[in-house]
C-alpha cells in the first residue's frame, strides 16, 4: 500500500507498507526531505512497524518521536507529516 | 564548539577533468571525511561530468523517483548521493554542480534554514555579480524572478558539513521528465502546474558559456574568501575510486530505499 503527503512548506513524504493481522508488517518511508543522522530513516521504519492499522495520527507521530528523541535533525519533514503519509497509505485518504 | 565563518578558513579549489557519476558521489564522502578529520583544508569542488546521470537523494525511493525504462533508453546512470533532498537530472554541460566541504563549526548553532542560507550566501553574491536577481528560498532552493535556478543539499558527517548544489544551466526538460517521476503531490505546494517550468536555465539569464559562468562564480568566491588552487591527493582519489566501486556502483546502495 502506498501513500504520499507533501508537507506544506516542506517536502514530500512517501510511505509504502504491507499489512498483516491488522498491523503494519513492513514499511518503507522515503522522500526528498533531510534527516540527520542518516540512520534516522531506518529508526523511523522500525518505530512504525507493528503499529495498528487503526492507530491515529497522534499515536503514529508519537511513536516516531519516541524513537528519534531530540537527537535527530529534521528539515522539510515532521513527525506529523510522516504520520499523515502512513494514514494515507493505510487508506485513510482524507487524513490532513 | 565555537562557530566559525567563511573567512576563518583557508579555502581550496578542486576543479578537475570530467569524472564519472559514481566517483563524484564517492569524492563527496571522502573529501567531507578528510575535512572533518582535519586532514584537508575546507574545499570548494567544482564538478565536471563525464556521463549523464540521475542523482537521487539518500532517502528517496529508487522506484518512485526514477523511470528505469526512460533512464535505460537514454543511457543514463542512476546513482544515489549521501545527502537527502530530491532527484537531479544531469547531462554533461547542462548543469553547474559544486560541493563545499566545510568544518561543522561553520553551521554550529544554526537552524537548518540558516545553515543553507549561510552556505549559499557566496553563490547569491556570485549570481548578483552575473546580473541575476537571485535569492535563497527555503527550504533549499536558489531562485530568480524567472524561476528556480538551483537546489542544495547538506549532510553532516563527523566534524564536517557537506553542502552541494546543482544549478540548471541548460536542461532538456522533456528528457528530464522521461527519466524522473515528478508527481502531482510534490508540485501541489509549489504553485506551479508544469514541472518543466521549474527549471530556469542559467544560460538564458547570463548569455554566457557554462565555463564562463563557472569562472565568474569562482572569481566571486576567491574575492570574498580567498581560494587556493588544489588537486586531489593520490590517496584521496584512490579511496574515492574504491568507494565508487564498492558502494556507489552497488545495487545495495542505489537500491537501499527500493
Short mmCIF file of C-alpha atoms in Angstrom, two decimals:
data_model
loop_
_atom_site.label_atom_id
_atom_site.label_comp_id
_atom_site.label_asym_id
_atom_site.label_seq_id
_atom_site.Cartn_x
_atom_site.Cartn_y
_atom_site.Cartn_z
CA UNK A 1 0.00 0.00 0.00
CA UNK A 2 1.21 3.42 -0.92
CA UNK A 3 0.62 6.91 0.45
CA UNK A 4 2.12 10.34 -0.17
CA UNK A 5 1.92 13.62 1.68
CA UNK A 6 3.52 16.89 0.74
CA UNK A 7 4.07 18.78 3.95
CA UNK A 8 3.03 22.42 3.47
CA UNK A 9 6.24 24.43 3.19
CA UNK A 10 8.15 21.17 3.43
CA UNK A 11 8.97 18.10 1.42
CA UNK A 12 7.26 15.01 0.09
CA UNK A 13 6.85 12.03 2.40
CA UNK A 14 6.18 8.70 0.72
CA UNK A 15 5.10 5.54 2.52
CA UNK A 16 4.97 2.01 1.15
CA UNK A 17 3.74 -0.63 3.56
CA UNK A 18 2.34 -4.12 3.96
CA UNK A 19 -0.31 -5.06 6.50
CA UNK A 20 -0.60 -8.37 8.34
CA UNK A 21 -3.09 -9.26 11.09
CA UNK A 22 -4.23 -5.67 11.47
CA UNK A 23 -0.73 -4.32 11.93
CA UNK A 24 1.93 -2.69 9.80
CA UNK A 25 4.16 -5.65 8.96
CA UNK A 26 6.67 -3.91 6.75
CA UNK A 27 7.12 -0.22 5.98
CA UNK A 28 9.39 2.00 3.94
CA UNK A 29 9.28 5.74 4.49
CA UNK A 30 11.00 7.76 1.78
CA UNK A 31 11.07 11.23 0.29
CA UNK A 32 13.10 14.28 -0.65
CA UNK A 33 13.35 15.54 2.92
CA UNK A 34 16.51 15.93 5.02
CA UNK A 35 17.27 13.88 8.12
CA UNK A 36 20.27 13.78 10.39
CA UNK A 37 21.79 11.41 11.10
CA UNK A 38 21.41 9.17 8.08
CA UNK A 39 20.39 6.25 10.32
CA UNK A 40 17.23 8.12 11.41
CA UNK A 41 15.29 6.79 8.42
CA UNK A 42 15.81 3.16 9.44
CA UNK A 43 14.81 4.08 13.00
CA UNK A 44 11.56 5.62 11.72
CA UNK A 45 10.72 2.43 9.81
CA UNK A 46 11.35 0.35 12.94
CA UNK A 47 9.18 2.68 15.05
CA UNK A 48 6.22 2.28 12.70
CA UNK A 49 6.50 -1.47 12.20
CA UNK A 50 3.91 -3.27 14.31
CA UNK A 51 1.63 -0.25 14.72
CA UNK A 52 -2.08 -0.99 14.45
CA UNK A 53 -3.73 -0.07 11.15
CA UNK A 54 -6.28 1.87 13.19
CA UNK A 55 -3.65 3.93 15.01
CA UNK A 56 -4.49 7.60 14.69
CA UNK A 57 -2.18 10.36 13.55
CA UNK A 58 -1.23 11.42 17.07
CA UNK A 59 -0.29 7.86 18.04
CA UNK A 60 1.84 7.34 14.92
CA UNK A 61 3.60 10.69 15.28
CA UNK A 62 4.32 9.95 18.93
CA UNK A 63 5.80 6.56 18.06
CA UNK A 64 8.24 8.17 15.64
CA UNK A 65 9.07 10.95 18.08
CA UNK A 66 9.76 8.47 20.89
CA UNK A 67 12.24 6.61 18.72
CA UNK A 68 14.08 9.62 17.31
CA UNK A 69 14.10 11.62 20.52
CA UNK A 70 15.71 15.02 20.42
CA UNK A 71 18.96 13.97 18.76
CA UNK A 72 17.67 13.70 15.21
CA UNK A 73 17.51 16.69 12.88
CA UNK A 74 14.54 17.04 10.54
CA UNK A 75 14.24 19.54 7.71
CA UNK A 76 11.23 19.59 5.41
CA UNK A 77 9.58 16.77 7.33
CA UNK A 78 7.97 16.30 10.73
CA UNK A 79 6.66 13.53 12.96
CA UNK A 80 3.14 14.62 11.99
CA UNK A 81 3.85 14.64 8.24
CA UNK A 82 5.16 11.08 8.44
CA UNK A 83 2.04 10.07 10.36
CA UNK A 84 -0.23 11.62 7.72
CA UNK A 85 1.57 9.74 4.94
CA UNK A 86 1.22 6.48 6.89
CA UNK A 87 -2.51 7.12 7.40
CA UNK A 88 -2.93 7.78 3.69
CA UNK A 89 -1.09 4.56 2.82
CA UNK A 90 -3.49 2.73 5.14
CA UNK A 91 -6.37 4.08 3.11
CA UNK A 92 -7.43 6.94 5.34
CA UNK A 93 -7.39 9.18 2.30
CA UNK A 94 -8.88 12.23 3.95
CA UNK A 95 -6.12 12.50 6.54
CA UNK A 96 -4.87 16.08 6.90
CA UNK B 1 32.48 24.21 19.61
CA UNK B 2 32.73 27.87 18.60
CA UNK B 3 31.13 28.94 15.41
CA UNK B 4 33.48 29.82 12.55
CA UNK B 5 32.88 31.94 9.48
CA UNK B 6 33.92 31.81 5.84
CA UNK B 7 36.99 33.98 6.35
CA UNK B 8 38.22 31.98 9.35
CA UNK B 9 39.32 29.23 6.94
CA UNK B 10 41.85 28.70 4.17
CA UNK B 11 39.85 27.53 1.17
CA UNK B 12 40.99 25.14 -1.54
CA UNK B 13 39.60 24.77 -5.03
CA UNK B 14 39.39 21.44 -6.82
CA UNK B 15 38.24 21.53 -10.42
CA UNK B 16 39.41 18.56 -12.42
CA UNK B 17 38.72 16.86 -15.74
CA UNK B 18 35.33 15.13 -16.07
CA UNK B 19 34.68 12.23 -13.69
CA UNK B 20 32.07 9.50 -13.56
CA UNK B 21 28.86 9.91 -11.52
CA UNK B 22 29.85 7.21 -9.01
CA UNK B 23 33.25 8.84 -8.49
CA UNK B 24 31.59 12.18 -7.79
CA UNK B 25 29.38 10.54 -5.15
CA UNK B 26 32.44 8.93 -3.58
CA UNK B 27 34.53 12.12 -3.67
CA UNK B 28 31.82 13.90 -1.67
CA UNK B 29 32.02 11.25 1.02
CA UNK B 30 35.82 11.01 1.06
CA UNK B 31 36.57 14.74 0.97
CA UNK B 32 33.94 15.52 3.62
CA UNK B 33 35.58 12.92 5.87
CA UNK B 34 39.02 14.39 5.16
CA UNK B 35 37.85 17.90 6.07
CA UNK B 36 36.02 16.57 9.12
CA UNK B 37 39.15 14.78 10.27
CA UNK B 38 41.29 17.87 9.82
CA UNK B 39 43.43 16.24 7.12
CA UNK B 40 42.24 18.57 4.35
CA UNK B 41 41.53 22.29 4.30
CA UNK B 42 37.94 23.31 3.61
CA UNK B 43 37.32 22.74 -0.06
CA UNK B 44 35.20 24.04 -2.91
CA UNK B 45 34.95 21.31 -5.54
CA UNK B 46 33.51 22.11 -8.96
CA UNK B 47 32.20 19.03 -10.73
CA UNK B 48 32.65 18.11 -14.37
CA UNK B 49 30.51 15.22 -15.53
CA UNK B 50 31.89 12.50 -17.80
CA UNK B 51 28.47 10.99 -18.48
CA UNK B 52 24.78 11.59 -17.85
CA UNK B 53 23.18 10.64 -14.56
CA UNK B 54 20.16 10.81 -12.38
CA UNK B 55 21.27 11.55 -8.83
CA UNK B 56 18.71 10.69 -6.18
CA UNK B 57 18.70 11.74 -2.54
CA UNK B 58 19.68 9.21 0.11
CA UNK B 59 16.11 8.99 1.47
CA UNK B 60 14.33 8.73 -1.87
CA UNK B 61 12.70 5.62 -3.23
CA UNK B 62 14.51 4.49 -6.38
CA UNK B 63 11.29 3.12 -7.89
CA UNK B 64 9.21 6.17 -7.05
CA UNK B 65 11.70 8.72 -8.36
CA UNK B 66 13.22 7.16 -11.45
CA UNK B 67 11.62 5.84 -14.61
CA UNK B 68 14.02 2.92 -15.10
CA UNK B 69 12.98 2.34 -18.71
CA UNK B 70 13.38 6.01 -19.58
CA UNK B 71 16.81 6.12 -17.95
CA UNK B 72 17.92 2.99 -19.79
CA UNK B 73 16.58 4.28 -23.10
CA UNK B 74 18.61 7.47 -22.77
CA UNK B 75 21.71 5.70 -21.41
CA UNK B 76 21.50 7.48 -18.08
CA UNK B 77 23.13 6.02 -14.99
CA UNK B 78 21.23 6.20 -11.72
CA UNK B 79 23.28 6.94 -8.61
CA UNK B 80 22.40 7.76 -5.02
CA UNK B 81 24.20 10.51 -3.10
CA UNK B 82 24.90 10.73 0.64
CA UNK B 83 22.65 13.74 1.24
CA UNK B 84 18.88 13.98 1.33
CA UNK B 85 16.77 16.09 -0.98
CA UNK B 86 15.37 15.48 -4.44
CA UNK B 87 16.44 13.87 -7.68
CA UNK B 88 18.53 15.73 -10.23
CA UNK B 89 18.92 15.08 -13.92
CA UNK B 90 22.44 15.61 -15.20
CA UNK B 91 23.91 15.68 -18.68
CA UNK B 92 27.45 16.92 -19.21
CA UNK B 93 27.20 20.64 -19.80
CA UNK B 94 23.58 21.03 -18.65
CA UNK B 95 24.25 21.88 -15.03
CA UNK B 96 26.80 23.55 -12.81
CA UNK B 97 27.43 21.38 -9.77
CA UNK B 98 29.73 22.05 -6.87
CA UNK B 99 30.38 20.86 -3.34
CA UNK B 100 31.56 22.78 -0.32
CA UNK B 101 33.19 20.57 2.30
CA UNK B 102 33.43 22.68 5.43
CA UNK B 103 34.10 22.21 9.12
CA UNK B 104 30.91 21.63 11.08
CA UNK B 105 31.77 24.73 13.10
CA UNK B 106 30.58 26.86 10.17
CA UNK B 107 26.99 25.82 10.83
CA UNK B 108 27.35 25.44 14.59
CA UNK B 109 24.23 26.66 16.38
CA UNK B 110 22.40 27.47 13.16
CA UNK B 111 18.99 26.08 12.25
CA UNK B 112 18.91 24.04 9.04
CA UNK B 113 17.37 27.01 7.25
CA UNK B 114 20.07 29.38 8.49
CA UNK B 115 22.76 26.86 7.56
CA UNK B 116 21.51 26.59 3.98
CA UNK B 117 21.28 30.36 3.66
CA UNK B 118 24.78 30.80 5.04
CA UNK B 119 26.42 28.15 2.88
CA UNK B 120 24.65 29.56 -0.21
CA UNK B 121 25.49 33.20 0.53
CA UNK B 122 28.54 33.42 -1.74
CA UNK B 123 26.56 31.94 -4.65
CA UNK B 124 23.85 34.54 -4.28
CA UNK B 125 26.58 37.18 -4.45
CA UNK B 126 28.08 35.46 -7.49
CA UNK B 127 24.72 35.42 -9.24
CA UNK B 128 24.22 39.11 -8.45
CA UNK B 129 27.68 39.75 -9.92
CA UNK B 130 26.43 37.92 -13.04
CA UNK B 131 23.45 40.25 -13.22
CA UNK B 132 20.86 37.78 -11.95
CA UNK B 133 18.44 38.89 -9.25
CA UNK B 134 18.75 35.66 -7.26
CA UNK B 135 17.91 34.79 -3.69
CA UNK B 136 17.83 31.82 -1.35
CA UNK B 137 14.36 30.41 -0.96
CA UNK B 138 13.78 27.96 1.88
CA UNK B 139 13.98 25.13 2.20
CA UNK B 140 16.88 24.56 -0.17
CA UNK B 141 16.41 26.44 -3.43
CA UNK B 142 18.09 29.34 -5.17
CA UNK B 143 15.55 31.18 -7.28
CA UNK B 144 15.27 34.14 -9.62
CA UNK B 145 12.25 36.11 -10.87
CA UNK B 146 12.19 33.66 -13.79
CA UNK B 147 12.09 30.60 -11.57
CA UNK B 148 14.26 28.08 -9.79
CA UNK B 149 17.97 28.14 -10.58
CA UNK B 150 19.41 25.62 -8.17
CA UNK B 151 18.80 23.15 -5.40
CA UNK B 152 21.09 22.49 -2.46
CA UNK B 153 21.52 19.59 -0.08
CA UNK B 154 23.50 19.26 3.11
CA UNK B 155 24.78 16.27 5.01
CA UNK B 156 26.62 16.40 8.31
CA UNK B 157 29.30 13.77 8.76
CA UNK B 158 31.69 13.62 11.67
CA UNK B 159 33.26 17.03 12.03
CA UNK B 160 32.18 18.37 8.67
CA UNK B 161 29.22 19.56 6.68
CA UNK B 162 28.84 18.78 3.01
CA UNK B 163 26.87 21.42 1.12
CA UNK B 164 26.41 20.63 -2.54
CA UNK B 165 24.39 22.41 -5.16
CA UNK B 166 23.22 21.68 -8.66
CA UNK B 167 22.35 24.67 -10.81
CA UNK B 168 20.35 24.39 -14.01
CA UNK B 169 22.39 25.75 -16.89
CA UNK B 170 20.61 24.36 -19.94
CA UNK B 171 18.38 21.39 -19.12
CA UNK B 172 16.40 19.36 -21.64
CA UNK B 173 13.19 19.42 -19.62
CA UNK B 174 11.37 16.97 -21.89
CA UNK B 175 14.08 14.36 -21.46
CA UNK B 176 14.20 15.04 -17.74
CA UNK B 177 10.51 14.21 -17.46
CA UNK B 178 11.13 10.91 -19.25
CA UNK B 179 13.61 9.80 -16.60
CA UNK B 180 12.30 11.43 -13.41
CA UNK B 181 8.88 10.78 -11.97
CA UNK B 182 7.68 14.15 -10.73
CA UNK B 183 4.33 13.57 -9.12
CA UNK B 184 1.45 15.95 -8.66
CA UNK B 185 1.62 15.64 -4.88
CA UNK B 186 5.16 17.03 -4.96
CA UNK B 187 4.05 20.02 -7.03
CA UNK B 188 0.90 20.74 -5.03
CA UNK B 189 2.66 23.23 -2.79
CA UNK B 190 4.78 24.85 -5.48
CA UNK B 191 2.08 26.92 -7.12
CA UNK B 192 3.03 25.55 -10.50
CA UNK B 193 1.37 23.07 -12.79
CA UNK B 194 4.31 22.34 -15.04
CA UNK B 195 7.40 20.65 -13.71
CA UNK B 196 9.32 21.85 -16.75
CA UNK B 197 8.74 25.47 -15.77
CA UNK B 198 10.63 24.91 -12.55
CA UNK B 199 13.87 24.67 -14.47
CA UNK B 200 15.21 28.08 -15.38
CA UNK B 201 18.39 27.74 -17.42
CA UNK B 202 21.23 29.90 -16.19
CA UNK B 203 22.25 30.33 -19.79
CA UNK B 204 19.26 32.48 -20.73
CA UNK B 205 19.86 34.90 -17.88
CA UNK B 206 23.61 35.35 -18.34
CA UNK B 207 24.17 34.88 -22.06
CA UNK B 208 27.47 33.32 -21.05
CA UNK B 209 29.01 29.95 -21.79
CA UNK B 210 28.85 27.48 -18.90
CA UNK B 211 32.64 27.65 -18.42
CA UNK B 212 32.46 31.43 -18.18
CA UNK B 213 29.71 31.27 -15.57
CA UNK B 214 31.83 28.86 -13.50
CA UNK B 215 34.89 31.10 -13.85
CA UNK B 216 32.91 34.14 -12.70
CA UNK B 217 31.49 32.22 -9.72
CA UNK B 218 34.94 31.04 -8.67
CA UNK B 219 36.20 34.63 -9.01
CA UNK B 220 33.49 35.82 -6.66
CA UNK B 221 34.38 33.15 -4.12
CA UNK B 222 38.09 33.99 -4.36
CA UNK B 223 37.49 37.71 -4.00
CA UNK B 224 35.44 37.30 -0.85
CA UNK B 225 37.04 34.35 0.90
CA UNK B 226 40.38 33.62 -0.80
CA UNK B 227 40.77 30.37 -2.65
CA UNK B 228 43.93 28.44 -3.45
CA UNK B 229 44.17 26.04 -6.38
CA UNK B 230 44.46 22.46 -5.22
CA UNK B 231 44.34 18.93 -6.58
CA UNK B 232 43.12 15.61 -5.26
CA UNK B 233 45.80 13.78 -3.37
CA UNK B 234 46.61 10.31 -4.75
CA UNK B 235 45.31 8.64 -1.59
CA UNK B 236 42.07 10.67 -1.72
CA UNK B 237 41.48 9.67 -5.32
CA UNK B 238 42.33 6.04 -4.58
CA UNK B 239 39.95 5.95 -1.63
CA UNK B 240 37.20 7.52 -3.73
CA UNK B 241 37.74 5.10 -6.62
CA UNK B 242 37.47 2.18 -4.21
CA UNK B 243 34.32 3.61 -2.63
CA UNK B 244 32.82 4.36 -6.05
CA UNK B 245 33.11 0.68 -6.95
CA UNK B 246 32.28 -0.91 -3.61
CA UNK B 247 29.42 1.38 -2.58
CA UNK B 248 28.15 3.83 -5.14
CA UNK B 249 28.11 1.39 -8.08
CA UNK B 250 26.39 -1.26 -5.96
CA UNK B 251 22.73 -2.19 -6.19
CA UNK B 252 22.74 -2.48 -2.39
CA UNK B 253 23.37 1.27 -2.02
CA UNK B 254 21.48 2.56 -5.05
CA UNK B 255 18.52 0.37 -4.10
CA UNK B 256 18.86 0.95 -0.36
CA UNK B 257 15.43 2.56 -0.47
CA UNK B 258 13.86 0.46 -3.23
#
